[in-house]
Short mmCIF file of C-alpha atoms in Angstrom, two decimals:
data_model
loop_
_atom_site.label_atom_id
_atom_site.label_comp_id
_atom_site.label_asym_id
_atom_site.label_seq_id
_atom_site.Cartn_x
_atom_site.Cartn_y
_atom_site.Cartn_z
CA MET A 15 0.00 0.00 0.00
CA ASN A 16 2.99 2.35 0.29
CA ARG A 17 3.14 2.47 -3.49
CA LEU A 18 -0.53 3.45 -3.68
CA ARG A 19 0.03 6.26 -1.19
CA GLY A 20 2.79 7.60 -3.43
CA THR A 21 2.33 10.75 -5.45
CA PHE A 22 0.04 10.78 -8.43
CA LEU A 23 -0.44 13.37 -11.10
CA SER A 24 -3.85 14.16 -12.50
CA SER A 25 -4.81 16.28 -15.44
CA ILE A 26 -8.07 17.48 -16.90
CA ILE A 27 -9.18 15.81 -20.12
CA ARG A 28 -11.55 17.75 -22.36
CA ALA A 29 -13.01 16.89 -25.72
CA SER A 30 -11.47 19.98 -27.29
CA SER A 31 -8.09 19.51 -25.64
CA PRO A 32 -7.48 15.89 -24.72
CA VAL A 33 -4.70 16.50 -22.22
CA VAL A 34 -2.71 19.49 -20.99
CA SER A 35 1.02 19.65 -21.52
CA ASN A 36 2.10 19.63 -17.88
CA ILE A 37 1.60 15.86 -17.61
CA ARG A 38 3.94 14.93 -20.43
CA HIS A 39 6.86 14.19 -18.11
CA ALA A 40 4.90 11.89 -15.82
CA CYS A 41 5.30 8.71 -17.83
CA GLY A 42 6.14 10.10 -21.25
CA GLU A 43 9.83 9.33 -21.15
CA VAL A 44 9.53 5.86 -19.65
CA PRO A 45 10.37 3.22 -22.30
CA GLY A 46 7.56 0.70 -22.73
CA ALA A 47 5.11 2.64 -20.53
CA LYS A 48 1.62 1.14 -20.48
CA GLY A 49 -1.57 3.11 -20.15
CA LEU A 50 -5.19 2.17 -19.55
CA VAL A 51 -8.43 3.91 -20.57
CA VAL A 52 -11.51 3.22 -18.44
CA GLY A 53 -14.97 4.71 -18.79
CA ILE A 54 -17.23 6.29 -16.20
CA TYR A 55 -20.95 6.91 -16.67
CA GLN A 56 -22.49 10.27 -15.92
CA LYS A 57 -24.27 10.82 -12.65
CA GLU A 58 -28.03 10.75 -13.08
CA GLY A 59 -30.55 11.99 -10.53
CA ASP A 60 -29.53 10.91 -7.05
CA LYS A 61 -27.02 8.39 -8.41
CA GLY A 62 -23.39 9.40 -8.54
CA PRO A 63 -21.02 8.68 -11.42
CA LYS A 64 -20.52 4.97 -12.03
CA LEU A 65 -17.51 3.14 -13.42
CA THR A 66 -17.99 0.61 -16.20
CA SER A 67 -17.84 -3.06 -15.23
CA SER A 68 -14.14 -3.21 -16.19
CA GLY A 69 -13.50 0.00 -14.26
CA GLU A 70 -15.12 -1.48 -11.14
CA LYS A 71 -12.85 -4.53 -11.38
CA LEU A 72 -9.84 -2.24 -11.65
CA ASN A 73 -11.04 -0.27 -8.63
CA GLU A 74 -11.24 -3.48 -6.59
CA ARG A 75 -7.76 -4.41 -7.77
CA VAL A 76 -6.33 -1.16 -6.41
CA HIS A 77 -8.35 -1.45 -3.18
CA GLY A 78 -10.76 1.43 -3.93
CA ARG A 79 -8.05 3.96 -4.68
CA LEU A 80 -9.46 4.78 -8.13
CA GLU A 81 -12.93 5.57 -6.78
CA GLU A 82 -11.36 7.67 -4.03
CA LEU A 83 -9.45 9.74 -6.60
CA ILE A 84 -12.59 10.15 -8.72
CA CYS A 85 -14.39 11.61 -5.70
CA GLN A 86 -11.47 13.86 -4.81
CA THR A 87 -11.16 15.24 -8.34
CA LYS A 88 -14.94 15.51 -8.88
CA ILE A 89 -15.14 13.54 -12.10
CA ASP A 90 -18.85 13.47 -12.95
CA GLY A 91 -18.90 11.25 -16.05
CA ARG A 92 -19.85 13.95 -18.54
CA LEU A 93 -18.96 12.85 -22.04
CA GLY A 94 -15.31 13.41 -22.87
CA ARG A 95 -14.38 14.85 -19.45
CA GLY A 96 -11.97 13.11 -17.13
CA LYS A 97 -8.46 12.91 -15.74
CA VAL A 98 -5.23 10.97 -16.10
CA PHE A 99 -3.86 9.40 -12.91
CA ASN A 100 -0.35 8.07 -12.48
CA ASN A 101 1.20 5.58 -10.03
CA ILE A 102 -2.06 3.91 -9.03
CA ASP A 103 -1.46 0.43 -10.42
CA PRO A 104 1.83 -1.49 -10.75
CA GLU A 105 1.04 -2.61 -14.32
CA TYR A 106 -0.19 0.66 -15.84
CA SER A 107 1.90 3.80 -15.56
CA ALA A 108 -1.08 6.01 -16.35
CA ILE A 109 -4.83 5.47 -16.15
CA ALA A 110 -7.22 7.76 -18.03
CA VAL A 111 -10.72 7.90 -16.57
CA VAL A 112 -13.05 9.37 -19.20
CA GLY A 113 -16.74 10.22 -19.10
CA VAL A 114 -18.99 8.13 -21.38
CA GLY A 115 -22.18 10.13 -20.78
CA LEU A 116 -25.43 8.54 -19.60
CA GLU A 117 -25.54 4.80 -19.12
CA GLY A 118 -27.86 2.82 -21.39
CA ILE A 119 -28.33 5.59 -23.94
CA GLY A 120 -29.20 4.25 -27.38
CA PHE A 121 -30.59 5.33 -30.74
CA ASN A 122 -31.71 8.95 -30.99
CA GLU A 123 -34.26 9.26 -33.80
CA LEU A 124 -34.04 13.06 -33.97
CA GLU A 125 -30.26 12.91 -34.33
CA MET A 126 -30.41 9.75 -36.51
CA LEU A 127 -27.51 8.46 -34.42
CA ASP A 128 -26.80 5.61 -32.04
CA GLU A 129 -25.53 7.83 -29.25
CA GLY A 130 -24.35 4.96 -27.07
CA MET A 131 -21.92 3.79 -29.77
CA GLU A 132 -20.78 7.30 -30.65
CA ASN A 133 -20.19 8.22 -27.01
CA VAL A 134 -17.91 5.21 -26.62
CA ARG A 135 -15.94 6.24 -29.73
CA LYS A 136 -15.47 9.71 -28.29
CA ALA A 137 -14.52 8.54 -24.80
CA ALA A 138 -12.08 5.88 -26.07
CA GLY A 139 -10.55 8.31 -28.54
CA ILE A 140 -10.05 11.08 -26.00
CA GLY A 141 -8.61 8.70 -23.42
CA ALA A 142 -6.25 6.96 -25.84
CA ARG A 143 -4.95 10.26 -27.24
CA SER A 144 -4.39 11.57 -23.71
CA LEU A 145 -2.22 8.57 -22.90
CA GLN A 146 -0.46 8.88 -26.24
CA GLU A 147 0.47 12.47 -25.39
CA VAL A 148 2.04 11.42 -22.10
CA GLY A 149 4.18 8.90 -23.94
CA CYS A 150 2.48 5.56 -23.34
CA GLN A 151 3.73 3.10 -25.94
CA GLU A 152 1.00 0.58 -25.19
CA VAL A 153 -2.61 1.60 -24.50
CA TRP A 154 -5.21 -0.83 -23.19
CA VAL A 155 -8.82 0.24 -23.70
CA ASP A 156 -11.93 -0.63 -21.71
CA SER A 157 -14.66 -1.86 -24.11
CA MET A 158 -17.29 0.26 -22.29
CA GLU A 159 -19.77 -2.41 -23.49
CA TYR A 160 -19.03 -1.54 -27.16
CA ALA A 161 -15.68 -3.14 -28.03
CA GLU A 162 -15.90 -2.43 -31.77
CA GLN A 163 -16.68 1.25 -31.29
CA ALA A 164 -13.98 1.61 -28.60
CA ALA A 165 -11.45 0.22 -31.08
CA GLU A 166 -12.62 2.63 -33.78
CA GLY A 167 -12.36 5.67 -31.52
CA ALA A 168 -8.94 4.74 -30.11
CA GLY A 169 -7.54 3.74 -33.51
CA LEU A 170 -8.68 6.94 -35.21
CA ALA A 171 -7.60 9.24 -32.36
CA THR A 172 -4.04 7.92 -32.01
CA TRP A 173 -3.24 7.87 -35.75
CA CYS A 174 -0.79 10.51 -36.95
CA PHE A 175 0.19 11.60 -40.44
CA THR A 176 3.93 10.99 -40.30
CA GLN A 177 5.00 10.62 -43.94
CA GLN A 178 6.41 14.11 -44.27
CA LEU A 179 8.10 14.36 -40.86
CA SER A 180 11.72 13.71 -40.05
CA LYS A 181 12.41 10.72 -37.85
CA LYS A 182 13.26 13.01 -34.95
CA ASN A 183 9.86 14.71 -35.08
CA THR A 184 7.76 11.61 -35.74
CA PRO A 185 5.17 11.25 -32.93
CA LEU A 186 4.63 7.98 -31.10
CA VAL A 187 1.70 5.84 -32.24
CA PRO A 188 0.93 3.44 -29.39
CA LYS A 189 -0.06 -0.18 -29.72
CA LEU A 190 -3.75 -0.66 -28.85
CA GLU A 191 -5.11 -3.62 -26.88
CA LEU A 192 -8.53 -4.58 -25.50
CA TYR A 193 -8.76 -4.58 -21.69
CA ASP A 194 -10.79 -7.09 -19.67
CA SER A 195 -13.32 -8.18 -22.27
CA PRO A 196 -14.07 -11.37 -24.19
CA GLU A 197 -15.24 -9.38 -27.25
CA LEU A 198 -11.96 -9.77 -29.12
CA ASP A 199 -13.69 -10.38 -32.48
CA ASN A 200 -15.64 -7.13 -32.18
CA TRP A 201 -12.49 -5.28 -31.13
CA THR A 202 -10.58 -6.66 -34.13
CA ARG A 203 -13.39 -5.61 -36.46
CA GLY A 204 -13.22 -2.09 -35.05
CA ILE A 205 -9.44 -1.98 -35.53
CA PHE A 206 -9.88 -3.06 -39.16
CA LYS A 207 -12.36 -0.23 -39.73
CA ALA A 208 -10.15 2.36 -38.05
CA ASP A 209 -7.12 1.18 -40.01
CA ALA A 210 -9.12 1.48 -43.23
CA GLN A 211 -10.16 5.07 -42.50
CA ASN A 212 -6.59 5.87 -41.52
CA LEU A 213 -5.43 4.55 -44.90
CA ALA A 214 -7.86 6.95 -46.59
CA ARG A 215 -6.55 9.78 -44.39
CA ARG A 216 -2.96 8.99 -45.33
CA LEU A 217 -3.68 8.92 -49.05
CA SER A 218 -5.73 12.13 -48.90
CA ASP A 219 -3.29 14.05 -46.72
CA ALA A 220 -0.14 13.45 -48.76
CA ALA A 221 1.25 16.42 -50.66
CA ALA A 222 0.13 16.53 -54.29
CA ASN A 223 3.68 16.02 -55.60
CA CYS A 224 3.92 12.88 -53.42
CA MET A 225 0.50 11.53 -54.45
CA THR A 226 0.31 11.81 -58.23
CA PRO A 227 -1.99 9.46 -60.18
CA THR A 228 0.89 7.01 -60.66
CA THR A 229 1.93 7.20 -56.99
CA PHE A 230 -1.65 6.74 -55.84
CA ALA A 231 -1.93 3.65 -58.04
CA GLN A 232 1.24 2.20 -56.53
CA ASN A 233 -0.02 2.87 -53.00
CA ALA A 234 -3.31 1.16 -53.86
CA VAL A 235 -1.47 -1.86 -55.26
CA ASP A 236 0.64 -2.10 -52.10
CA ALA A 237 -2.45 -1.88 -49.87
CA LEU A 238 -4.78 -4.20 -51.80
CA CYS A 239 -2.79 -6.95 -53.49
CA PRO A 240 -1.75 -8.64 -50.19
CA CYS A 241 -5.50 -8.92 -49.40
CA GLY A 242 -6.22 -10.97 -52.50
CA ILE A 243 -7.89 -8.12 -54.39
CA THR A 244 -7.39 -8.01 -58.16
CA VAL A 245 -5.89 -4.70 -59.29
CA GLU A 246 -5.71 -3.55 -62.91
CA VAL A 247 -3.80 -0.33 -63.63
CA ARG A 248 -4.81 1.16 -66.99
CA THR A 249 -2.53 3.69 -68.67
CA MET A 250 -3.00 6.35 -71.35
CA ASP A 251 -2.99 4.01 -74.37
CA TRP A 252 -5.73 1.84 -72.89
CA ILE A 253 -7.80 4.88 -71.85
CA GLU A 254 -7.60 6.24 -75.41
CA THR A 255 -8.50 2.85 -76.89
CA GLN A 256 -11.61 2.67 -74.68
CA ARG A 257 -12.60 6.20 -75.80
CA LEU A 258 -12.91 7.61 -72.27
CA HIS A 259 -12.77 11.08 -73.79
CA SER A 260 -14.37 13.02 -70.93
CA PHE A 261 -11.69 11.72 -68.57
CA LEU A 262 -8.91 12.63 -71.01
CA MET A 263 -10.31 16.14 -71.55
CA ILE A 264 -9.37 17.06 -68.00
CA ALA A 265 -6.26 14.87 -67.71
CA LYS A 266 -4.56 16.39 -70.77
CA GLY A 267 -4.00 19.69 -68.95
CA SER A 268 -1.32 18.12 -66.74
CA CYS A 269 2.05 16.62 -67.55
CA GLU A 270 1.26 13.85 -65.04
CA PRO A 271 -0.10 10.87 -67.00
CA PRO A 272 -3.64 9.74 -66.08
CA VAL A 273 -4.37 6.30 -64.67
CA LEU A 274 -7.61 4.36 -64.46
CA MET A 275 -7.72 1.64 -61.82
CA GLU A 276 -10.09 -1.34 -61.78
CA LEU A 277 -10.27 -3.12 -58.44
CA SER A 278 -12.17 -6.39 -57.98
CA TYR A 279 -13.03 -8.24 -54.78
CA CYS A 280 -14.78 -11.60 -55.13
CA GLY A 281 -16.27 -12.66 -51.81
CA THR A 282 -18.98 -14.96 -53.11
CA GLU A 283 -19.94 -16.83 -56.30
CA PRO A 284 -18.16 -15.21 -59.30
CA GLU A 285 -21.35 -15.13 -61.37
CA GLU A 286 -23.17 -13.01 -58.78
CA LYS A 287 -23.53 -9.40 -59.93
CA PRO A 288 -21.18 -7.03 -58.08
CA ILE A 289 -21.74 -3.69 -56.43
CA MET A 290 -19.82 -1.05 -58.35
CA PHE A 291 -18.13 1.92 -56.69
CA LEU A 292 -16.62 4.83 -58.54
CA GLY A 293 -14.32 7.20 -56.65
CA LYS A 294 -13.35 10.60 -57.98
CA GLY A 295 -9.54 10.64 -58.20
CA ILE A 296 -8.40 14.16 -59.08
CA THR A 297 -5.10 14.15 -57.19
CA PHE A 298 -4.85 17.94 -57.40
CA ASN A 299 -7.62 20.24 -58.54
CA THR A 300 -6.63 23.81 -59.40
CA GLY A 301 -9.86 24.48 -61.29
CA GLY A 302 -7.99 24.33 -64.60
CA ILE A 303 -8.48 27.41 -66.80
CA ASN A 304 -11.17 28.55 -64.32
CA LEU A 305 -8.44 28.83 -61.71
CA ARG A 306 -9.50 28.73 -58.07
CA SER A 307 -8.34 31.23 -55.48
CA CYS A 308 -4.82 30.43 -54.30
CA LYS A 309 -5.92 30.81 -50.69
CA GLU A 310 -6.36 27.32 -49.21
CA MET A 311 -5.92 25.72 -52.64
CA ASP A 312 -3.61 23.15 -51.05
CA GLU A 313 -6.71 21.48 -49.53
CA TYR A 314 -7.64 20.33 -53.04
CA ARG A 315 -4.91 17.73 -52.93
CA ALA A 316 -7.78 15.78 -51.36
CA SER A 317 -10.01 16.00 -54.44
CA MET A 318 -9.11 12.32 -54.69
CA SER A 319 -10.53 11.53 -51.25
CA GLY A 320 -13.45 9.69 -52.91
CA ALA A 321 -10.99 7.30 -54.58
CA ALA A 322 -9.06 7.00 -51.29
CA ALA A 323 -12.24 6.06 -49.40
CA CYS A 324 -13.04 3.39 -52.02
CA VAL A 325 -9.57 1.84 -51.73
CA ALA A 326 -9.83 1.84 -47.94
CA MET A 327 -13.37 0.43 -47.98
CA LEU A 328 -12.34 -2.41 -50.29
CA ARG A 329 -9.37 -3.36 -48.11
CA CYS A 330 -11.57 -3.46 -45.02
CA CYS A 331 -14.21 -5.59 -46.78
CA ALA A 332 -11.48 -8.06 -47.77
CA ALA A 333 -10.09 -8.10 -44.22
CA LEU A 334 -13.58 -8.86 -42.89
CA SER A 335 -14.12 -11.51 -45.62
CA LEU A 336 -17.56 -10.14 -46.46
CA PRO A 337 -19.52 -12.50 -48.75
CA ILE A 338 -20.17 -10.09 -51.61
CA ASN A 339 -18.64 -9.08 -54.94
CA ILE A 340 -17.36 -5.52 -55.35
CA VAL A 341 -15.68 -3.63 -58.17
CA CYS A 342 -14.20 -0.15 -57.95
CA ILE A 343 -13.41 2.18 -60.86
CA LEU A 344 -10.95 4.96 -59.99
CA PRO A 345 -10.16 7.60 -62.65
CA LEU A 346 -6.95 9.33 -61.49
CA CYS A 347 -5.60 12.57 -62.96
CA GLU A 348 -4.76 16.19 -62.20
CA ASN A 349 -6.80 19.24 -63.22
CA MET A 350 -4.18 21.83 -64.18
CA PRO A 351 -4.05 24.97 -66.36
CA SER A 352 -1.76 24.70 -69.38
CA GLY A 353 -1.70 25.11 -73.13
CA MET A 354 -3.23 21.63 -73.38
CA SER A 355 -6.05 22.30 -70.93
CA CYS A 356 -9.69 21.96 -71.81
CA LYS A 357 -11.21 25.39 -72.54
CA PRO A 358 -14.55 26.64 -71.19
CA GLY A 359 -17.20 25.76 -73.75
CA ASP A 360 -15.42 22.72 -75.20
CA VAL A 361 -17.77 19.85 -76.04
CA VAL A 362 -17.09 16.13 -75.62
CA THR A 363 -19.07 13.12 -76.87
CA LEU A 364 -19.62 10.55 -74.12
CA LEU A 365 -19.76 6.76 -74.38
CA ASN A 366 -23.57 6.93 -74.38
CA ASN A 367 -23.35 9.24 -77.44
CA LYS A 368 -24.59 12.26 -75.53
CA THR A 369 -22.63 15.49 -75.87
CA MET A 370 -21.48 17.43 -72.81
CA ALA A 371 -20.32 21.04 -72.80
CA VAL A 372 -17.55 21.68 -70.30
CA ARG A 373 -18.44 25.26 -69.42
CA ASP A 374 -16.73 25.50 -66.05
CA LEU A 375 -13.39 23.74 -65.49
CA ASP A 376 -13.74 24.32 -61.75
CA LYS A 377 -16.51 21.70 -61.92
CA ALA A 378 -14.33 19.08 -63.59
CA GLY A 379 -15.33 16.25 -61.25
CA VAL A 380 -18.45 15.22 -63.17
CA VAL A 381 -16.48 15.37 -66.45
CA VAL A 382 -13.75 13.07 -65.15
CA MET A 383 -16.35 10.63 -63.80
CA ALA A 384 -18.77 10.55 -66.74
CA ASP A 385 -17.15 8.10 -69.16
CA PRO A 386 -15.62 5.85 -66.44
CA LEU A 387 -19.12 5.58 -64.91
CA LEU A 388 -20.55 4.48 -68.27
CA TYR A 389 -17.61 2.13 -68.90
CA GLY A 390 -17.96 0.41 -65.52
CA GLN A 391 -21.66 -0.31 -65.99
CA ALA A 392 -21.17 -1.67 -69.51
CA THR A 393 -18.27 -3.89 -68.41
CA TYR A 394 -19.45 -5.29 -65.06
CA LYS A 395 -23.28 -5.11 -65.26
CA PRO A 396 -23.48 -4.23 -61.53
CA ARG A 397 -26.59 -4.70 -59.43
CA LEU A 398 -26.16 -1.21 -58.02
CA VAL A 399 -23.79 1.73 -58.48
CA VAL A 400 -22.34 4.07 -55.83
CA ASP A 401 -20.06 6.98 -56.61
CA VAL A 402 -18.11 8.95 -54.01
CA ALA A 403 -16.79 12.41 -54.85
CA THR A 404 -16.05 15.89 -53.55
CA LEU A 405 -18.16 17.88 -56.01
CA GLY A 406 -20.42 20.82 -55.13
CA THR A 407 -19.92 23.45 -52.46
CA GLY A 408 -23.65 23.16 -51.73
CA THR A 409 -23.28 20.24 -49.33
CA GLN A 410 -20.36 21.94 -47.61
CA LYS A 411 -22.36 25.12 -47.04
CA ALA A 412 -25.51 23.27 -46.03
CA PHE A 413 -24.05 20.65 -43.67
CA GLY A 414 -20.57 21.87 -42.77
CA GLY A 415 -18.90 18.69 -41.59
CA GLY A 416 -22.06 17.25 -40.06
CA ALA A 417 -23.11 14.88 -42.81
CA THR A 418 -22.30 13.65 -46.29
CA GLY A 419 -24.91 14.56 -48.89
CA ILE A 420 -26.47 11.61 -50.69
CA PHE A 421 -28.54 11.61 -53.89
CA SER A 422 -30.22 8.41 -54.99
CA ASN A 423 -32.84 7.07 -57.39
CA SER A 424 -33.56 4.25 -54.90
CA HIS A 425 -35.33 4.72 -51.59
CA TYR A 426 -33.96 1.34 -50.45
CA ILE A 427 -30.34 2.39 -50.99
CA TRP A 428 -30.95 5.67 -49.18
CA LYS A 429 -32.42 3.89 -46.14
CA GLN A 430 -29.48 1.48 -46.07
CA PHE A 431 -27.02 4.36 -46.08
CA GLN A 432 -29.03 6.24 -43.48
CA GLY A 433 -28.92 3.22 -41.18
CA ALA A 434 -25.21 2.69 -41.81
CA GLY A 435 -24.40 6.31 -40.96
CA ALA A 436 -26.47 6.12 -37.76
CA LEU A 437 -24.35 3.19 -36.57
CA THR A 438 -20.94 4.56 -37.60
CA GLY A 439 -21.49 8.13 -36.37
CA ASP A 440 -20.53 9.31 -39.87
CA ARG A 441 -23.98 10.30 -41.06
CA VAL A 442 -25.41 10.90 -44.53
CA TRP A 443 -28.43 12.98 -45.46
CA ARG A 444 -30.57 12.76 -48.57
CA LEU A 445 -30.85 15.70 -50.96
CA PRO A 446 -33.28 16.04 -53.89
CA LEU A 447 -32.66 14.46 -57.27
CA TRP A 448 -35.60 16.12 -59.00
CA ASN A 449 -36.42 16.77 -62.64
CA TYR A 450 -36.25 20.43 -61.66
CA TYR A 451 -32.45 20.10 -61.46
CA LYS A 452 -32.13 17.69 -64.39
CA LYS A 453 -33.74 20.26 -66.66
CA GLN A 454 -31.14 22.81 -65.61
CA VAL A 455 -28.32 20.61 -66.92
CA THR A 456 -30.06 19.13 -70.00
CA ASP A 457 -32.26 21.94 -71.35
CA GLU A 458 -29.65 23.21 -73.83
CA LEU A 459 -29.83 24.05 -77.54
CA GLY A 460 -26.34 23.23 -78.84
CA TYR A 461 -25.54 20.08 -76.82
CA ASP A 462 -27.23 17.45 -74.67
CA LEU A 463 -26.01 18.55 -71.24
CA SER A 464 -23.60 20.90 -69.52
CA ASN A 465 -21.24 20.15 -66.66
CA ASP A 466 -22.37 23.11 -64.54
CA GLY A 467 -26.07 23.65 -65.32
CA ARG A 468 -27.85 26.85 -64.36
CA GLY A 469 -28.43 28.19 -60.87
CA ARG A 470 -26.73 27.99 -57.48
CA ALA A 471 -27.64 24.47 -56.37
CA SER A 472 -24.14 23.21 -57.19
CA SER A 473 -24.40 19.82 -55.48
CA CYS A 474 -27.88 19.08 -56.85
CA LEU A 475 -26.78 20.07 -60.36
CA ALA A 476 -23.67 17.87 -60.17
CA ALA A 477 -25.84 14.93 -59.07
CA ALA A 478 -28.23 15.67 -61.95
CA VAL A 479 -25.33 15.44 -64.44
CA LEU A 480 -24.20 12.10 -63.01
CA SER A 481 -27.74 10.73 -63.03
CA GLU A 482 -27.66 11.00 -66.84
CA MET A 483 -24.92 8.31 -66.79
CA VAL A 484 -27.01 5.75 -64.86
CA PRO A 485 -30.31 5.42 -66.74
CA CYS A 486 -31.12 1.88 -65.61
CA SER A 487 -29.15 1.03 -62.45
CA ASP A 488 -30.00 1.59 -58.82
CA TRP A 489 -27.59 4.36 -57.94
CA ALA A 490 -26.38 6.60 -55.14
CA HIS A 491 -24.05 9.58 -55.31
CA LEU A 492 -22.24 10.65 -52.12
CA ASP A 493 -21.01 14.25 -52.18
CA THR A 494 -18.24 14.49 -49.58
CA ARG A 495 -17.16 18.09 -50.24
CA GLY A 496 -17.83 19.05 -46.61
CA THR A 497 -16.80 15.79 -44.93
CA GLY A 498 -14.06 14.10 -46.95
CA MET A 499 -11.44 16.83 -46.84
CA LEU A 500 -9.96 18.89 -43.99
CA THR A 501 -11.41 18.63 -40.50
CA THR A 502 -12.45 22.21 -39.76
CA TYR A 503 -15.85 22.64 -38.08
CA GLY A 504 -17.65 20.52 -35.49
CA ILE A 505 -14.64 18.26 -35.08
CA MET A 506 -15.26 14.74 -33.84
CA PRO A 507 -12.93 14.25 -30.85
CA TYR A 508 -11.40 11.13 -32.40
CA LEU A 509 -10.32 13.00 -35.54
CA THR A 510 -7.55 15.58 -35.77
CA LYS A 511 -8.09 19.25 -36.55
CA GLY A 512 -6.39 20.45 -39.72
CA ARG A 513 -5.91 16.93 -41.16
CA MET A 514 -7.91 14.99 -43.74
CA THR A 515 -10.79 12.95 -42.36
CA GLY A 516 -10.91 9.76 -44.46
CA ARG A 517 -14.71 9.98 -44.31
CA PRO A 518 -17.03 8.24 -45.14
CA THR A 519 -14.95 5.02 -45.22
CA ARG A 520 -16.61 3.33 -42.23
CA THR A 521 -20.10 4.18 -43.50
CA LEU A 522 -19.26 2.57 -46.85
CA VAL A 523 -18.03 -0.56 -45.04
CA GLN A 524 -21.16 -0.71 -42.89
CA PHE A 525 -23.35 -0.25 -45.98
CA ILE A 526 -21.61 -3.17 -47.69
CA TYR A 527 -21.89 -5.28 -44.52
CA GLN A 528 -25.65 -4.66 -44.37
CA LEU A 529 -26.06 -5.79 -47.99
CA ALA A 530 -23.76 -8.80 -47.58
CA CYS A 531 -25.20 -9.98 -44.25
CA PRO A 532 -28.81 -8.70 -44.13
CA ASN A 533 -29.79 -11.12 -41.37
CA HIS A 534 -27.03 -10.06 -38.98
CA LYS A 535 -27.45 -7.14 -36.63
#
């Protein structure tokens, strides 16, 4: 008991600032230091704050010392609030006690969110990052009754973008382990999902000169081939032979050669029709001749975040061995101004023999995607089509970072995505795909459709253009302009401010899981 009466150091944990700097020396410089995250439920009515079942076992192990410290420091279990204690337990150098909110909270219909799951992600993420900042090289995490979500929160919160840092400045990424729970399968599934989103974050966050179309393709090959996924990398000659002219119209403005990737995952009978994903892969988007403002243009290195999310989703589906067939089409290029660039007003004939006027090169996403979308349907005959892209500013202005906009010609697909987003905490919200908008992109005299349409509903108009490429298939378009790029507003505590989000990778995985295993909850 002398050890337990030794000094301890506590520090406030807040959702906006996981841990203050004055605790860094406590265990941060101890090689192999282990930390532990435990949850505490919020006090309710006359009941005081209550530790989770694993937390109560830990409290018994340290002879009530943890509960005593909680009382002394007035931890009340509010979501994301807590403290880090040192020198309480001989095995763990630091223990983070983090509020999980109200016990037993579940699905909130008004929020369209399973708040119990999301609260665990937040608590686990805040606790794990707090221990990471004090130098713990190994972090054990209480499941808080949701092992999968605890793994997601901890895995996302402790990830760091390290590719462009010198070895001296590379932060520590701790090893994560599940504490005192038999739900190892659920924990592993959560780690797979977090790793997948982190892959999308890494691809999206890399500098544009380090993530060209060719480099992206190589990274995708490295990530997917070990998982048994078939990867075809198509170069310029093949693209020209297949007459993907809309794609080439944008790609020709850059000296970086375009690439079209075809990814195939076969999880069930080969003859079963696949689900087809198309991810927008503009690895840097200047706006072409319609040059964007230089201020914050560097964020548009993530105009390929749709393609990154598709690569990450496919790797996770393979890791989970989901019984379903999936194909992904990824058109990769840069949109740059040069003497070879497409000019405003240029017209291209698409694979469906419709003509498109490219009137605004700042809206090049739909042009790049048009022919690949038609090619993928003709080649694979998918049972449904999903495209993921950062297109219109409309969703960004409407939702901020709160939700991904979804447009669909199928109510069933929309409900599946809505349910998936409610479970992952990465929500989607349906926007209109009405004839009102289709007329604004097709009611032209000199050509069949334009890439920008008329009016200010940028996201709805972009969806209307893409809908012309899917006349027969069940289809959904996810516009991630506000969610798939930099984390700026309404930051989830398990993501990092000023870095790319990797969204909506986990929602895509959950959507696929629901289709592959409809009888499993």
